[in-house]
Amino acid sequence: MSDVPRAASYADLPLEQVDPTIYRLIRKELSRQQQNIELIASENFTPVAVLQAMGSVLTNKYAEGYPRARYYGGCEVIDEVEQVAMERAKALFGAEHANVQPHSGTAANHAVYWTALQPGDRVLSMTLAHGGHLSHGLPVNFSGRGYTFFHYGVDRETGLLNMDEVFAQARKHRPRLIVVGASAYPRTLDFAAFRRVADEVGAQLMADIAHIAGLVAGGVHPSPFPHCDWVTTTTHKTLAGPRGGVCFCRASSAAELDKAVFPGLQGGPLEHVIAGKAVCFLLASTEEFKAKQRLTVENAKVLAEELMAGGLKLVSGGTDNHLLLVDFSGTEMTGRRAQELLDRVGITANKNVVPYDERPPTITSGLRLGTPAMTTRGFGPEEMREVARIIVEALTVEPSEANLNRLLARSRALTAAFPLYRGLGV
Ligand SMILES: *Cc1c(COP(=O)(O)O)cnc(C)c1O
C-alpha cells in the first residue's frame, strides 16, 4: 500500500467543484426564488426535508415492479420506502389503494385512462379554454389523440360550472368516464353532484385534484374520495412535495391500475422522488400543514378582495380556493402585458385564458394568481394586501422606470422579511 494519496476522483467532489456552471445556475435560481413574490398557482416551496430525500442515493436503485415483486435484487430497502409512501398516501386521503410511481400528474392521468378505458372511448371533461388541463383531452396531447373527449364549460355570466350543462353533455355523449378537476377554476368542485351525473349515465368518475390536493388534505376543500372511482394528483402543487404524481383507486381496481403504471406506461420508478412523496405525505398530515392550507385560502380571499377594491375584475367574482383569475377582457390590458409588468416589479405569475377569451393563448385576457407558495413562505393577510396594492399599481401607473423601480423595492421589502431556504447548501 502506497502512502501517496489517491488522486481525487470527481465521484467524491462537490458540485461546486465538479461543475461550476450548473452550480452557479442553481445558486442563481435559488436567489430568484428568494427575491421574488411567487404567485404561480401551481408552484410551491418544498421543505428542505423533501429536497434531501430527492437528492439522496435512492436515485441509484432500479426497482421495476412493486414492493416484494421486483425485477431486480437489492430492493429490500426500496420496498420499505415505497411501502411507507403508499401507506401514508392512503391514510392522508382515506383511499383504498395508492400507486405512488407516476412521474407526473399527466402520467397519473394517463394511467387511469389506460386502466378505465379502451382506445377511442368517450370521455367528458372540462374544456381547457375554461380552466381544464391539457391531459383532459387536448387534441395534440396523448389524451386527445387516444380517446374521444367531449367537454363541459362554465357559464358565460357567472364563470361557474353549471351542473345542468354537465348533465346535458353527459346525456348527449354517454361517456365511459367523466373527469372533474381543473388548473384554473377558482371555485369549489362539487364531487357529489358529479357522482350523481356519472350514475345517471352509467359513467365512471375520476377526480384530478392536481391543484387542490393540499386543500383536500387540509380539510378546506371537500374530498373527492367518497364519490370517485379514480383520483389523481400531483405532489408538487398545494401538497408542496416533490415534482411527481400519484393515482388512487378502489381496492378492486388496484391490480389493473398498477399494471397500467408498470409495465404499461413506465419503466423504473423514481424511488428518490417516492421518498420525497413519503416525506410530503407525513408533513401534510400535521396540524401545521392544515393551518397553512386554511391560511392559503384566507390569503386568496384577501388578495381577491383587494384586487377588486383596486378596480380589477375577477372570473366568478372571487375565489373559494387557492387561486384567482383576473379578467382583462374588454380592456386594453392583456394577460401577457400584465405578466411582463409584474415580472418587472418582482412578482411572478402567469397569463391565462379566461372563459370565452377572445385573445389567443399567447396573449390572453387573464392573469392567474395563487397563494400557496407565499403562504408556505409565511405571508399572511397583511402581506397579501400589500401584494395586491403593488399589483394594482403595476397595472395602472405610468410604467416609467422610476415607478416600476419603486414598486420593485416594495416587493423586495416583503420577500426580505420572510427568508426562504436560509443556509441551503446548494
Ligand atoms: C398540473 C396539472 C396536471 C399535470 O401535472 P404535471 O405534473 O405537470 O404533468 C394535471 N391535471 C391538472 C388539473 C393540473 O392542474
PDB file of C-alpha atoms and ligand atoms in Angstrom, residues 42 103-107 109 131-133 135-136 181-183 208-211 234 236-237 243-245 368, ligand 1:
ATOM      1  CA  SER A  42     -49.298  25.593  -9.371  1.00  0.00           C
ATOM      2  CA  HIS A 103     -43.612  10.539 -12.746  1.00  0.00           C
ATOM      3  CA  SER A 104     -46.054  13.451 -13.017  1.00  0.00           C
ATOM      4  CA  GLY A 105     -49.707  14.448 -12.814  1.00  0.00           C
ATOM      5  CA  THR A 106     -50.084  13.870 -16.534  1.00  0.00           C
ATOM      6  CA  ALA A 107     -48.608  10.379 -16.175  1.00  0.00           C
ATOM      7  CA  ASN A 109     -53.965  10.661 -15.627  1.00  0.00           C
ATOM      8  CA  GLY A 131     -59.590  26.127 -16.957  1.00  0.00           C
ATOM      9  CA  GLY A 132     -59.178  22.402 -17.674  1.00  0.00           C
ATOM     10  CA  HIS A 133     -55.839  20.677 -18.271  1.00  0.00           C
ATOM     11  CA  SER A 135     -54.207  15.946 -20.253  1.00  0.00           C
ATOM     12  CA  HIS A 136     -58.012  16.213 -20.247  1.00  0.00           C
ATOM     13  CA  GLY A 181     -60.705  18.774 -11.991  1.00  0.00           C
ATOM     14  CA  ALA A 182     -59.081  21.928 -13.301  1.00  0.00           C
ATOM     15  CA  SER A 183     -55.970  24.071 -13.448  1.00  0.00           C
ATOM     16  CA  ASP A 208     -57.965  15.171 -10.903  1.00  0.00           C
ATOM     17  CA  ILE A 209     -57.051  17.130  -7.772  1.00  0.00           C
ATOM     18  CA  ALA A 210     -53.584  18.157  -9.003  1.00  0.00           C
ATOM     19  CA  HIS A 211     -54.200  21.732  -7.865  1.00  0.00           C
ATOM     20  CA  THR A 234     -49.577  15.918  -8.446  1.00  0.00           C
ATOM     21  CA  HIS A 236     -45.752  19.472  -6.064  1.00  0.00           C
ATOM     22  CA  LYS A 237     -48.607  21.980  -6.110  1.00  0.00           C
ATOM     23  CA  ARG A 243     -42.432  17.088  -8.521  1.00  0.00           C
ATOM     24  CA  GLY A 244     -44.459  13.965  -9.254  1.00  0.00           C
ATOM     25  CA  GLY A 245     -47.836  12.244  -9.439  1.00  0.00           C
ATOM     26  CA  ARG A 368     -53.805  33.548 -12.831  1.00  0.00           C
TER      27      ARG A 368
HETATM   28  C1  LIG B   1     -50.798  20.437 -13.073  1.00  0.00           C
HETATM   29  C2  LIG B   1     -51.924  19.595 -13.509  1.00  0.00           C
HETATM   30  C3  LIG B   1     -51.711  18.319 -14.041  1.00  0.00           C
HETATM   31  C4  LIG B   1     -50.389  17.782 -14.501  1.00  0.00           C
HETATM   32  O1  LIG B   1     -49.302  17.850 -13.794  1.00  0.00           O
HETATM   33  P1  LIG B   1     -47.842  17.620 -14.405  1.00  0.00           P
HETATM   34  O2  LIG B   1     -47.113  17.071 -13.240  1.00  0.00           O
HETATM   35  O3  LIG B   1     -47.386  18.952 -14.882  1.00  0.00           O
HETATM   36  O4  LIG B   1     -47.942  16.631 -15.519  1.00  0.00           O
HETATM   37  C5  LIG B   1     -52.805  17.519 -14.300  1.00  0.00           C
HETATM   38  N1  LIG B   1     -54.039  17.963 -14.078  1.00  0.00           N
HETATM   39  C6  LIG B   1     -54.292  19.191 -13.605  1.00  0.00           C
HETATM   40  C7  LIG B   1     -55.706  19.598 -13.379  1.00  0.00           C
HETATM   41  C8  LIG B   1     -53.250  20.055 -13.312  1.00  0.00           C
HETATM   42  O5  LIG B   1     -53.505  21.287 -12.871  1.00  0.00           O
END
